[in-house]
Short mmCIF file of C-alpha atoms and ligand atoms in Angstrom, two decimals:
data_model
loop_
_atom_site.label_atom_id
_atom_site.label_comp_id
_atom_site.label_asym_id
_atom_site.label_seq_id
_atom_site.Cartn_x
_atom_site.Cartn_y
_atom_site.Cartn_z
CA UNK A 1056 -105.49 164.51 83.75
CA UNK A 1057 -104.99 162.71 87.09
CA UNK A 1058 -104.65 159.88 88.97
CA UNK A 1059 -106.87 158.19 91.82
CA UNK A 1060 -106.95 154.79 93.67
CA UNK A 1061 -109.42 153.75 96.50
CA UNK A 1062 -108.56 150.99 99.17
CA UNK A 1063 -111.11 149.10 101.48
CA UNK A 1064 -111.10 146.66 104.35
CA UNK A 1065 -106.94 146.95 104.17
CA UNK A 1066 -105.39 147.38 107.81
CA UNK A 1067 -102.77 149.60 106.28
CA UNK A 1068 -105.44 151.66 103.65
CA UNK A 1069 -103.62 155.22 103.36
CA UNK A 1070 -100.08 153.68 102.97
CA UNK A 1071 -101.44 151.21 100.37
CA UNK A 1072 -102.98 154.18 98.53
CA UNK A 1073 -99.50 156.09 99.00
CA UNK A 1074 -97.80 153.55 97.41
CA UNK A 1075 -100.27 152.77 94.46
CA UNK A 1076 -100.08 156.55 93.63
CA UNK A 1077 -96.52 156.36 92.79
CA UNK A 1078 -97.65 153.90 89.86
CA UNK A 1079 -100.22 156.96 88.92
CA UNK A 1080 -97.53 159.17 89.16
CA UNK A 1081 -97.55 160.03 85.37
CA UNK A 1082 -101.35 160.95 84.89
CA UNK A 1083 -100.58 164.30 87.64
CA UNK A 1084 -97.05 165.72 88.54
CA UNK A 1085 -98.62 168.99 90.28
CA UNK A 1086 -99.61 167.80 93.60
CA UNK A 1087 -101.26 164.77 95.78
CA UNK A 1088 -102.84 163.44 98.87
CA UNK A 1089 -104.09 160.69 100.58
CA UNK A 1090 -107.38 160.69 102.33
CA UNK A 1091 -108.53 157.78 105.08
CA UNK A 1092 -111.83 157.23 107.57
CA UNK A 1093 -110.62 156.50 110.98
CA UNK A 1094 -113.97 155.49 112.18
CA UNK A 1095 -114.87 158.56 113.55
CA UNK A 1096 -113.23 161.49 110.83
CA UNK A 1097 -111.82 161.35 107.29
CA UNK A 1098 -107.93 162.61 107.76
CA UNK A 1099 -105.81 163.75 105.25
CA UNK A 1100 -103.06 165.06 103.93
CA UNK A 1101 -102.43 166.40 100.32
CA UNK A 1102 -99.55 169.06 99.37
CA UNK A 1103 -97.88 170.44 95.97
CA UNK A 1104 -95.33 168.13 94.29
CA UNK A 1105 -94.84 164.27 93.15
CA UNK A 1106 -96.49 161.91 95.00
CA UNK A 1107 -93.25 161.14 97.52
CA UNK A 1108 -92.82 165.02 98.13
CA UNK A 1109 -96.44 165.51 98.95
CA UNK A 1110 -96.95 163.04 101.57
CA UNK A 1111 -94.50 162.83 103.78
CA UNK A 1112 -93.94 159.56 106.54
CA UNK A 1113 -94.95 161.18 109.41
CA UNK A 1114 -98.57 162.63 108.03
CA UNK A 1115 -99.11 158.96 106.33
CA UNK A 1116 -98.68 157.55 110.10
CA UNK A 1117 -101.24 159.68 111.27
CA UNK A 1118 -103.84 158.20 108.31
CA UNK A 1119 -105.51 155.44 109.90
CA UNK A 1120 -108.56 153.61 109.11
CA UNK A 1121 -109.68 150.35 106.93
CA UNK A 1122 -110.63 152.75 103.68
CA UNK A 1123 -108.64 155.59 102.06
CA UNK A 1124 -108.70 157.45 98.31
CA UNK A 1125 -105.69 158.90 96.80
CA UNK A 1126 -105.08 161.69 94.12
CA UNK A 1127 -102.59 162.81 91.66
CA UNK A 1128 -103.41 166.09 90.20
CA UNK A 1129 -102.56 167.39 86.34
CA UNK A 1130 -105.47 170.64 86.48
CA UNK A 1131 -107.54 170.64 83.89
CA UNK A 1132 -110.13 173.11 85.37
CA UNK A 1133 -108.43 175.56 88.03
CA UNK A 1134 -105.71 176.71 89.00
CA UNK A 1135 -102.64 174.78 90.59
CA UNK A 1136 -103.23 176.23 93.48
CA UNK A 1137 -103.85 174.58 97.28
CA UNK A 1138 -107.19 174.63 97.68
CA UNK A 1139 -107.76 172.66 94.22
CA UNK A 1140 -105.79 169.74 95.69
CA UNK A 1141 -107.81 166.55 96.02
CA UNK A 1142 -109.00 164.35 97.63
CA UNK A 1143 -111.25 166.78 98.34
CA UNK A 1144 -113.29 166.77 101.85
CA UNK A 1145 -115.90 167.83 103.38
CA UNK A 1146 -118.81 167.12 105.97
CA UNK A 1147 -122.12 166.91 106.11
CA UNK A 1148 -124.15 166.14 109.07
CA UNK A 1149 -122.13 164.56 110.46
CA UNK A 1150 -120.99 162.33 107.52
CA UNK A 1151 -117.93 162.56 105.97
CA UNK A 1152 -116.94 162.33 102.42
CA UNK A 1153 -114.51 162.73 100.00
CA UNK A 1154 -113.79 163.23 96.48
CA UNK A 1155 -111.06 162.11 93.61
CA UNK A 1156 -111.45 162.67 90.25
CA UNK A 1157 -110.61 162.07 86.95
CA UNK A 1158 -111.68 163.93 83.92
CA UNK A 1159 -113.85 166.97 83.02
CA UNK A 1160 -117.20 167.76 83.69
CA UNK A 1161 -118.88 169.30 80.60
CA UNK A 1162 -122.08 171.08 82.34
CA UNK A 1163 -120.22 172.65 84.60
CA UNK A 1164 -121.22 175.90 84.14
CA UNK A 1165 -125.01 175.13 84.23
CA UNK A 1166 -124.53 173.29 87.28
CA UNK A 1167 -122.53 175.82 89.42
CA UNK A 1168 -125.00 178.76 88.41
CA UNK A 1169 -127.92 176.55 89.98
CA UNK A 1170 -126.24 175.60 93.33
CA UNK A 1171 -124.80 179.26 93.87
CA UNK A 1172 -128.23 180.20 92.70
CA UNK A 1173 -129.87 177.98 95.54
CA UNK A 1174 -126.92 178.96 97.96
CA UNK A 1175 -124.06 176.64 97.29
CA UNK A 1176 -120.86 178.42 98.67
CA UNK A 1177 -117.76 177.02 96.87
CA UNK A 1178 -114.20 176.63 98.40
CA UNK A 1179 -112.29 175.56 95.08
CA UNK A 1180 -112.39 175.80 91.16
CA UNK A 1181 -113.02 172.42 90.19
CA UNK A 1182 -115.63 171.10 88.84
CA UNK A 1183 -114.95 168.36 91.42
CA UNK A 1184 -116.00 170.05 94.17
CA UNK A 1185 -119.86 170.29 92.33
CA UNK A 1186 -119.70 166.31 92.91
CA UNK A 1187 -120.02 166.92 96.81
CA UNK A 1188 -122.99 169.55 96.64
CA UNK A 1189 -125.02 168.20 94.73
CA UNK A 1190 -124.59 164.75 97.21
CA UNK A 1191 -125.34 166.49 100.26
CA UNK A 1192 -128.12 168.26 98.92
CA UNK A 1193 -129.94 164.99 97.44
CA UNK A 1194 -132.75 163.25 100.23
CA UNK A 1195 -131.62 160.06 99.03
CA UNK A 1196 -128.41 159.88 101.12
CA UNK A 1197 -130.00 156.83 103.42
CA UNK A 1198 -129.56 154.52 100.38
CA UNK A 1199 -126.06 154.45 98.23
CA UNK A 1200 -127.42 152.93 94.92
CA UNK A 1201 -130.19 155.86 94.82
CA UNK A 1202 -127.84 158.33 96.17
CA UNK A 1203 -124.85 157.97 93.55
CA UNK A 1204 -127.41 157.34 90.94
CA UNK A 1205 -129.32 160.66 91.35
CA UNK A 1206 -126.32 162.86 91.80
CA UNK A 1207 -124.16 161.11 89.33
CA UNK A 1208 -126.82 161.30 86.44
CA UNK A 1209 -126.83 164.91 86.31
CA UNK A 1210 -123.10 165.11 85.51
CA UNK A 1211 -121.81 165.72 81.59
CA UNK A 1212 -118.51 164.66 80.28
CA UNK A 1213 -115.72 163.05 81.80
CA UNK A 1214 -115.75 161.16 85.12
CA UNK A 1215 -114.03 158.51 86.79
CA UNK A 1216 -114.52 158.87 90.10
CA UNK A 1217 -114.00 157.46 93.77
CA UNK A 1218 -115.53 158.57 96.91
CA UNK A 1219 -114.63 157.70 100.41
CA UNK A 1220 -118.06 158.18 102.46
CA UNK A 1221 -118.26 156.81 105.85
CA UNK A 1222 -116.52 153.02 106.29
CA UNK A 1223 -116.97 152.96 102.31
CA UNK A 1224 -115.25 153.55 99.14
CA UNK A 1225 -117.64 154.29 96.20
CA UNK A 1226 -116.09 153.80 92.29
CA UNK A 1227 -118.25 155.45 89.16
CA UNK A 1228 -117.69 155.78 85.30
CA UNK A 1229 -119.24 157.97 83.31
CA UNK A 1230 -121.97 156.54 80.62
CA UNK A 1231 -119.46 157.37 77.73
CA UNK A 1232 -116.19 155.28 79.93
CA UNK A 1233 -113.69 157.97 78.43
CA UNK A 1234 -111.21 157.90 81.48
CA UNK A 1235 -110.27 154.28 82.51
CA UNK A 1236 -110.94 152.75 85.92
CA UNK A 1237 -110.61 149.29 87.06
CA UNK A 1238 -111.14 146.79 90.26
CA UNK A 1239 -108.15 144.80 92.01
CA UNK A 1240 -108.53 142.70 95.05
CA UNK A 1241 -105.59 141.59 97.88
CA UNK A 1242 -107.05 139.38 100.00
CA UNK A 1243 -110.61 140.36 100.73
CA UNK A 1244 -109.11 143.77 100.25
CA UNK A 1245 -110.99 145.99 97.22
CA UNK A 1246 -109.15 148.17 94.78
CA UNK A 1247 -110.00 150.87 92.48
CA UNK A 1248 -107.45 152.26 90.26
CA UNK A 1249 -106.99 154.36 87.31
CA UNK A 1250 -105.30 152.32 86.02
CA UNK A 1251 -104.23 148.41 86.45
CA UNK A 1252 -100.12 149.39 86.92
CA UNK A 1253 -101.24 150.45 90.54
CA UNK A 1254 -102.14 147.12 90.74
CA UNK A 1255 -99.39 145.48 90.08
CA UNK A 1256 -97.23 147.52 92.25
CA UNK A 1257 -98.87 146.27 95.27
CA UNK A 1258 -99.60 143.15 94.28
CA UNK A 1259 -103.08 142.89 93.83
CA UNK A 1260 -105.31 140.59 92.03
CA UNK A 1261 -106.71 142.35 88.50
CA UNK A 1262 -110.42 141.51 88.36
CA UNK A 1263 -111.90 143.63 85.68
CA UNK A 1264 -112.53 146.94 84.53
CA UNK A 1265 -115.64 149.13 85.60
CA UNK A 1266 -117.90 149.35 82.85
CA UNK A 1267 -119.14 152.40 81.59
CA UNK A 1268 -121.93 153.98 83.64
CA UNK A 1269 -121.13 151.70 86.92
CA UNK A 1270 -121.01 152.42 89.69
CA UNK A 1271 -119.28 149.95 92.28
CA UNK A 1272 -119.93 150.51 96.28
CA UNK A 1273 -117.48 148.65 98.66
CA UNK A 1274 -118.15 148.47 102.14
CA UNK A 1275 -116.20 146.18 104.32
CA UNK A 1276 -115.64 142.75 102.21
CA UNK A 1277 -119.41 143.96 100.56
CA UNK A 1278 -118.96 144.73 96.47
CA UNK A 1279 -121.81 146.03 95.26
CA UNK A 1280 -122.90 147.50 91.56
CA UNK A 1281 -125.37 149.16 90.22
CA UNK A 1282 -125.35 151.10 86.86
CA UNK A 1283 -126.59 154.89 85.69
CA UNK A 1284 -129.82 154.95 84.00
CA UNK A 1285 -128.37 156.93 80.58
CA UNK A 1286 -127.17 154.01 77.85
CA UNK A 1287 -125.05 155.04 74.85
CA UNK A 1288 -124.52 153.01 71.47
CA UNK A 1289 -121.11 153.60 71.66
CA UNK A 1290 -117.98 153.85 74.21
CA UNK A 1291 -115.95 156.78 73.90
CA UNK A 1292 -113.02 155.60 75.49
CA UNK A 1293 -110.29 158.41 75.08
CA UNK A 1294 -107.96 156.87 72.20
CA UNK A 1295 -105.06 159.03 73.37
CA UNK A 1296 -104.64 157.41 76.94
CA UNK A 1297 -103.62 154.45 74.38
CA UNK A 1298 -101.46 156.78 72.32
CA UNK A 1299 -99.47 158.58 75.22
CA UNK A 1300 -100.79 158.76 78.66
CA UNK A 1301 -101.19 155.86 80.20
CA UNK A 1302 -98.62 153.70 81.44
CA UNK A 1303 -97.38 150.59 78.73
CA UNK A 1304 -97.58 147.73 81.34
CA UNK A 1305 -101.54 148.95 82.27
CA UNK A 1306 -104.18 146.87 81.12
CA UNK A 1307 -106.72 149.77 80.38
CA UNK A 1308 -110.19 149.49 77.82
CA UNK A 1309 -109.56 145.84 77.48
CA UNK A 1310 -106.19 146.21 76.10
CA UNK A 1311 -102.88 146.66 76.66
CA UNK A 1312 -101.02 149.20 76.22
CA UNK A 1313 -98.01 148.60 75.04
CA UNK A 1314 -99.05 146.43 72.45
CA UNK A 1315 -101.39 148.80 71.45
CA UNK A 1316 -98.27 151.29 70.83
CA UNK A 1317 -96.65 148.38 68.74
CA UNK A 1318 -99.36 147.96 66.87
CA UNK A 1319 -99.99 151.93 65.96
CA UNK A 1320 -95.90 151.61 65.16
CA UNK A 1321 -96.65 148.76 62.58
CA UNK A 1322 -99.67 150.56 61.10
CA UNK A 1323 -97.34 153.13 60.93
CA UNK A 1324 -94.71 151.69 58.91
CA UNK A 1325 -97.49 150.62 56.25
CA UNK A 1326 -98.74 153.31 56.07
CA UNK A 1327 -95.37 155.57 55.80
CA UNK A 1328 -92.35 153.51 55.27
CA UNK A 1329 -88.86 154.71 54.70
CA UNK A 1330 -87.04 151.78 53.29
CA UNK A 1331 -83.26 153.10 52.73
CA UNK A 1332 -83.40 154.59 56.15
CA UNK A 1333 -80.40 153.62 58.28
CA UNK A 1334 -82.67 152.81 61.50
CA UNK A 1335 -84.89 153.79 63.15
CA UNK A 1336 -85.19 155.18 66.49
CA UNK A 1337 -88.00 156.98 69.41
CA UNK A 1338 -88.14 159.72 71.11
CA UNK A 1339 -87.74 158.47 74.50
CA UNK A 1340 -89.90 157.61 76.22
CA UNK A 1341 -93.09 158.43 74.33
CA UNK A 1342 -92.36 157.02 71.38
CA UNK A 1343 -90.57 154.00 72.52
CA UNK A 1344 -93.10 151.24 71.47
CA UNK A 1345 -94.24 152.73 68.77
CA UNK A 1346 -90.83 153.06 67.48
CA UNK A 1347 -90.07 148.97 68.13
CA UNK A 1348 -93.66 148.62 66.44
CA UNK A 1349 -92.28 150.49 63.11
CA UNK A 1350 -89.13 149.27 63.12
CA UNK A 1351 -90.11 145.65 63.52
CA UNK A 1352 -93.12 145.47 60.90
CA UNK A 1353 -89.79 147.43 58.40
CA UNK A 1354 -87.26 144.66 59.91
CA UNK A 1355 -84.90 147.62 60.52
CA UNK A 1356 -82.46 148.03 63.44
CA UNK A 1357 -83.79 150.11 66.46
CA UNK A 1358 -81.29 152.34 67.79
CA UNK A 1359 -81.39 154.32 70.88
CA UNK A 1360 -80.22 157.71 69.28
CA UNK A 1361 -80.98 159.53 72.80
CA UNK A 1362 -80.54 158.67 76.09
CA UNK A 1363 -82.91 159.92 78.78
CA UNK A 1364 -81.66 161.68 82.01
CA UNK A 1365 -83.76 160.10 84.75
CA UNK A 1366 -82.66 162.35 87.25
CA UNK A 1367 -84.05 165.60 85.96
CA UNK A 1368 -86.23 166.97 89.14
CA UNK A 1369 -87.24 170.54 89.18
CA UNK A 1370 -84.61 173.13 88.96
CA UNK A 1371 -85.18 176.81 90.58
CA UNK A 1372 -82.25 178.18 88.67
CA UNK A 1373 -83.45 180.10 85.89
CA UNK A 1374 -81.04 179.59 82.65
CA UNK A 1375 -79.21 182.21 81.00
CA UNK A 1376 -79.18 182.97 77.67
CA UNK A 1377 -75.84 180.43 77.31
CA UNK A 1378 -77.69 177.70 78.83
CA UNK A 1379 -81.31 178.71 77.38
CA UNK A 1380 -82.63 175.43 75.80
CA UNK A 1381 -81.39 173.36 79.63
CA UNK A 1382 -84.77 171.95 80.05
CA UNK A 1383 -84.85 170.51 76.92
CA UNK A 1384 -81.51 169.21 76.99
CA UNK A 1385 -81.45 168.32 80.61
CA UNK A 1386 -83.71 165.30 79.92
CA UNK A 1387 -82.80 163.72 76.50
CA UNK A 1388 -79.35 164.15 75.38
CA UNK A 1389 -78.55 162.62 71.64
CA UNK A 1390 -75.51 160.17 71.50
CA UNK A 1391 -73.13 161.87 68.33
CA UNK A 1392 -71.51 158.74 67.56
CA UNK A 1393 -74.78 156.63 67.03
CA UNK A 1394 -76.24 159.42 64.97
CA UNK A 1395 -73.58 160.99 62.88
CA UNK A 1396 -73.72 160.49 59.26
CA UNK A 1397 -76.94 158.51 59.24
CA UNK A 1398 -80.66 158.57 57.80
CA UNK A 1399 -82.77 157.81 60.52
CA UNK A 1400 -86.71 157.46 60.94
CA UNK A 1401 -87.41 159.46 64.28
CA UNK A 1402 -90.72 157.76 66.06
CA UNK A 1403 -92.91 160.37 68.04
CA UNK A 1404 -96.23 159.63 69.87
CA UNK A 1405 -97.78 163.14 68.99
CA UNK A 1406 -97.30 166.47 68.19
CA UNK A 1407 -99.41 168.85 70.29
CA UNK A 1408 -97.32 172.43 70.16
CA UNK A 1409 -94.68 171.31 68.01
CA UNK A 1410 -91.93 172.97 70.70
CA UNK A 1411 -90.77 170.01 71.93
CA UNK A 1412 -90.47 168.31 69.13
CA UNK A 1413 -88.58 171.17 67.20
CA UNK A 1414 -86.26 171.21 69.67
CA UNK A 1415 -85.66 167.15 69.98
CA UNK A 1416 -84.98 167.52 66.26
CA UNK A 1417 -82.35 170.05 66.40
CA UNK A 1418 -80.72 167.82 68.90
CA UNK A 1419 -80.50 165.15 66.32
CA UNK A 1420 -79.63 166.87 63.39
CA UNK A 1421 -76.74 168.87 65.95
CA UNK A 1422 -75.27 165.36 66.78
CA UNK A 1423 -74.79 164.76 63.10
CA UNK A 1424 -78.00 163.18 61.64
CA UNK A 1425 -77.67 163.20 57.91
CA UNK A 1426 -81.52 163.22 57.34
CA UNK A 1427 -84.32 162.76 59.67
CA UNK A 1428 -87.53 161.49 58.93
CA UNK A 1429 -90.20 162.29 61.34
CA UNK A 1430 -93.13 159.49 61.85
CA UNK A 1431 -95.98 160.42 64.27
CA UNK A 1432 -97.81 157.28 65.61
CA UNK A 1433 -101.22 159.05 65.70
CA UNK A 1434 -103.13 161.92 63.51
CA UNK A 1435 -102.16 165.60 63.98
CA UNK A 1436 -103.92 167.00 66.98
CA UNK A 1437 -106.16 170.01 65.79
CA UNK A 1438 -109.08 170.30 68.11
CA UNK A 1439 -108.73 170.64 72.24
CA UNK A 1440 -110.28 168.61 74.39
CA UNK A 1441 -112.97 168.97 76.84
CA UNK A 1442 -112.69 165.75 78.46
CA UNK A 1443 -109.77 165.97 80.47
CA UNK A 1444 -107.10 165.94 78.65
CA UNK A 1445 -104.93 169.65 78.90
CA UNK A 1446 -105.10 170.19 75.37
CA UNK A 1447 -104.75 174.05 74.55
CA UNK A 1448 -106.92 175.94 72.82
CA UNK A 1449 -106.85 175.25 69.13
CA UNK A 1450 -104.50 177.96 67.80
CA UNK A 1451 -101.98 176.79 70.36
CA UNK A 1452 -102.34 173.16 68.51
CA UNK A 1453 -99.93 173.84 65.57
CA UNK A 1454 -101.91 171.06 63.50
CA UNK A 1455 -105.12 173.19 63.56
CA UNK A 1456 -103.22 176.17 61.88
CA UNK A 1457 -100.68 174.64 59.56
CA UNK A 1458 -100.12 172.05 57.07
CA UNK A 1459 -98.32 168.68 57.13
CA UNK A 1460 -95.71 170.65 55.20
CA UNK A 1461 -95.82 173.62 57.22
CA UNK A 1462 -95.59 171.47 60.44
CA UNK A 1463 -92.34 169.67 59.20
CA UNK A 1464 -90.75 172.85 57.98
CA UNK A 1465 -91.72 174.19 61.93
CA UNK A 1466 -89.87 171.32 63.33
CA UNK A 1467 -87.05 171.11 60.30
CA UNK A 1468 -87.31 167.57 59.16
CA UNK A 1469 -86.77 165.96 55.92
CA UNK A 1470 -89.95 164.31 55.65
CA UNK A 1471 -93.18 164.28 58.26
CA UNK A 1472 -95.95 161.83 57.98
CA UNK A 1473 -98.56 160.73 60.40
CA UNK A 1474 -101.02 157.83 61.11
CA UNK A 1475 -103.97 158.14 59.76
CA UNK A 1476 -107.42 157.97 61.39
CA UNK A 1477 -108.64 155.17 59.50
CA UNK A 1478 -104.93 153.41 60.72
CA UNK A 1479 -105.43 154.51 64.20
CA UNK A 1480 -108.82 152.79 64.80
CA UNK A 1481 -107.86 150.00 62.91
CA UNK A 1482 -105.15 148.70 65.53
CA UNK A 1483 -107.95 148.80 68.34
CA UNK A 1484 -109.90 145.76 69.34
CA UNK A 1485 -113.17 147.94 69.34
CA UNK A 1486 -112.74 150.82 66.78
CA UNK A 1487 -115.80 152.19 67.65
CA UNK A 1488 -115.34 152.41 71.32
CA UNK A 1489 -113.30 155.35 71.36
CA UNK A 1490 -113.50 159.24 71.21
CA UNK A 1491 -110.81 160.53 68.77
CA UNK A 1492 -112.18 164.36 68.97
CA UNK A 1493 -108.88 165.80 69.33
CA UNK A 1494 -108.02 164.72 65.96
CA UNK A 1495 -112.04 164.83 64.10
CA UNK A 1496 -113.57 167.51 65.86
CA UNK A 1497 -116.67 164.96 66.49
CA UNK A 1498 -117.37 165.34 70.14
CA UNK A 1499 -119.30 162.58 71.43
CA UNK A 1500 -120.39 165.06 74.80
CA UNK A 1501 -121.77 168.44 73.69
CA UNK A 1502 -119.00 170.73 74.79
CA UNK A 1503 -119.42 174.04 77.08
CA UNK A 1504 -120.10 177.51 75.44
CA UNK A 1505 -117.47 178.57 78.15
CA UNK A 1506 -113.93 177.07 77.19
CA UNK A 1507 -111.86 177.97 79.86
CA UNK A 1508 -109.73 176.22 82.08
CA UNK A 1509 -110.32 178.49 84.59
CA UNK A 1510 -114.44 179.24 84.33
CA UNK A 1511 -114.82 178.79 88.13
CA UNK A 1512 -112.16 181.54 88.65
CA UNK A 1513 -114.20 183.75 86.20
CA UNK A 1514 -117.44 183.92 87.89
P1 LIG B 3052 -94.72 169.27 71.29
O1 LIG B 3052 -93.77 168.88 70.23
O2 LIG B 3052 -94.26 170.50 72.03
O3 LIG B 3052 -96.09 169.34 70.81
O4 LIG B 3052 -94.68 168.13 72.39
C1 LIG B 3052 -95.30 166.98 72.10
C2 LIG B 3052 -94.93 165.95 73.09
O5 LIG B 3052 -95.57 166.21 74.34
C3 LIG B 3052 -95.44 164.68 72.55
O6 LIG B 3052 -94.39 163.77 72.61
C4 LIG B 3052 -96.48 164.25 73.48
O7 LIG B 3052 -96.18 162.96 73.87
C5 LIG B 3052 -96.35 165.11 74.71
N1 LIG B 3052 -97.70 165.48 75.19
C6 LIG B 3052 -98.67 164.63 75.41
N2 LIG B 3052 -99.76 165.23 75.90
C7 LIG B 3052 -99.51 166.50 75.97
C8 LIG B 3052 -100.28 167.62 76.38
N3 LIG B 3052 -101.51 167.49 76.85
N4 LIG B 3052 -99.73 168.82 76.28
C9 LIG B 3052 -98.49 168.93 75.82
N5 LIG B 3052 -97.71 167.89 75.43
C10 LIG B 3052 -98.20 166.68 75.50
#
């Protein structure tokens, strides 16, 4: 998963960019960059690390320009390595352009074995970087609509993209909209933004979302649109950016998030109430909303039964055995005197590996909980996905192997129940607008015979 932005016509383009990424900063922890058009060269500068670690004052000086893209990496194809961190750049007769994206292509593998086979020489192992050959290859570079039209059609799966080429910033969706982008303006300044909290943080103007299959060219004050030729019945907006990834104050698939989350808690407490429970509390943060959601729709108290260090970084120190669950503990510690003696009615977004969770409920039960009924505010996860999210393979999803039962004797609850499909859907203003693979199998994209992360690495 990642995070992108584009700026144009801004004075200050690359620091804007900078400082929208920190509101992206939870789709991609694993590195960023900034990339601007000076009017002669595209500049950049992207490193390993949160946003604020990766671009540093001085390099961000350096970045001038009307335009710029930005990029917050979580791989999904590749490695974590240097040369996979984006924006990524290159030149091509003496036009620049560069690349951030969002998502996963699904014909990736057809696509590289043609350009190597007509002498493509790749630098990275995204599927990214196939973006940029197949754009400087194309003889329709003299006119953007054709150009992004033609390259962009021959792409499967996942993309939300933006492009920095020349003096302009180019936005695209794929036909199926899985991965959210939308449009902001400042003055007669254009945004594009994964998603509409990066708005917010610099005060710009939400104007819509980018539909699915458009494709939005700004150049100067100039918006332009134009659409892919492919038309689907059906958006297959990715249901879990609503369930966990994106941010609760983001306006994303005509929604917002955060009441979304409310709404999946409610749905959740029909569907699975526990009416003698004490109260009812979330996993912080992930299941915060959902939790209120529950515990309003039950009229129950909410407690906070576990308080969220905010100052975790990265530590280098590798715990002993004494210390061995630190990383767990480091970031949510449970408060003993809130939880001791009580039932409670734990609220979790999703289980994926069932690690995390195990280990959240041995916290609880450790500070005293008396029982602890687990409530999941979305189906159990049993098939990986293909479309950018990092889901592992499917016998690292402990849904896809075990039973409802099995999972809650895993994680050592009392009870476990999740929301079911039908309950999902049926808290979303469009039900059929949305892929819910990871939890039906149904893949809306035809998925690659090759399932690894890493395919480009394998060639
Ligand atoms: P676990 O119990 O180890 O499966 O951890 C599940 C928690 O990790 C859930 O609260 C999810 O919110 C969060 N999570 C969300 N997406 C992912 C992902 N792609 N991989 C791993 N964990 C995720």
């Amino acid at each position: 998963m990642c995070g992108i932005i584009g700026i144009a016509n801004h004075k200050e383009a690359a620091k804007v960019a900078f400082l929208g990424l920190y509101a992206l900063q939870h789709r991609g922890e694993e590195a960023a960059g900034v990339a601007s058009y000076d009017g002669r060269e595209i500049r950049m500068v992207k490193n390993p690390g949160l946003v604020a670690d990766a671009i540093n004052a001085t390099a961000l000086e350096e970045l001038k320009g009307l335009v710029a893209i930005g990029h917050c990496r979580y791989s999904t194809t590749g490695s974590s390595n240097y040369k996979n961190i984006q924006p990524f750049l290159v030149s091509h007769k003496g036009r620049p352009i560069a690349v951030a994206h969002n998502g996963n292509l699904t014909n990736t593998e057809e696509l590289y074995r043609r350009l190597e086979e007509e002498g493509s020489i790749f630098q990275t192992s995204m599927d990214s970087e196939l973006i940029v050959h197949l754009l400087v290859r194309s003889r329709n570079g003299a006119d953007m609509k054709k150009w992004f039209q033609e390259v962009l059609s021959q792409l499967e799966g996942a993309f939300s993209l933006i492009f920095l080429v020349g003096n302009s910033v180019v936005g695209a969706r794929d036909p199926q909209g899985f991965r959210p982008l939308c449009l902001g303006k400042l003055e007669g300044e254009y945004i594009l933004a994964s998603e509409s909290s990066a708005l917010d943080i610099i005060k710009a103007q939400f104007i819509r979302e980018l539909e699915p299959g458009e494709i939005v060219i700004i150049t100067g004050s100039k918006i332009e649109t134009c659409f892919l030729p492919k038309k689907v019945e059906h958006k297959s907006q990715c249901i879990f950016e609503n369930v966990y990834f994106s941010r609760p104050d983001s306006h994303i698939f005509d929604d917002n998030v955060y009441q979304v989350r409310k709404r999946l808690g409610a749905r959740l407490a029909d569907e699975h109430p526990v009416l003698d429970a004490d109260f009812v509390m979330p996993i912080p943060d992930s299941g915060v909303y959902a939790a209120l959601g529950y515990a309003q729709k039950l009229n129950k108290p909410y407690e906070v039964g576990m308080i969220r260090n905010h100052y975790v970084g990265r530590t280098f120190i590798q715990p002993t055995q004494f210390i061995r669950d630190f990383r767990v503990r480091v970031k949510l510690n449970p408060i003993h005197d809130v939880l001791n003696g009580k039932k409670v009615v734990v609220v979790e977004d999703s289980i994926v590996r069932g690690t995390t969770s195990r280990s959240r409920i041995e916290e609880i039960r450790r500070a005293g909980a008396k029982e602890i009924h687990l409530r999941i505010s979305c189906p159990p996860i049993k098939y990986p996905c293909f479309y950018g999210i990092d889901f592992p393979s499917k016998k690292e999803l402990i849904a896809s192997k075990k039973s409802v039962a099995e999972v809650a004797e895993f994680i050592g609850v009392d009870s476990l129940e999740y929301l079911s499909l039908e309950g999902m859907l049926s808290v979303m203003k469009k039900s059929d607008d949305f892929c819910h693979a990871c939890f039906t199998g149904k893949y809306p994209v035809k998925i690659p015979k090759n399932k690894s992360k890493y395919l480009l690495e394998q060639q």
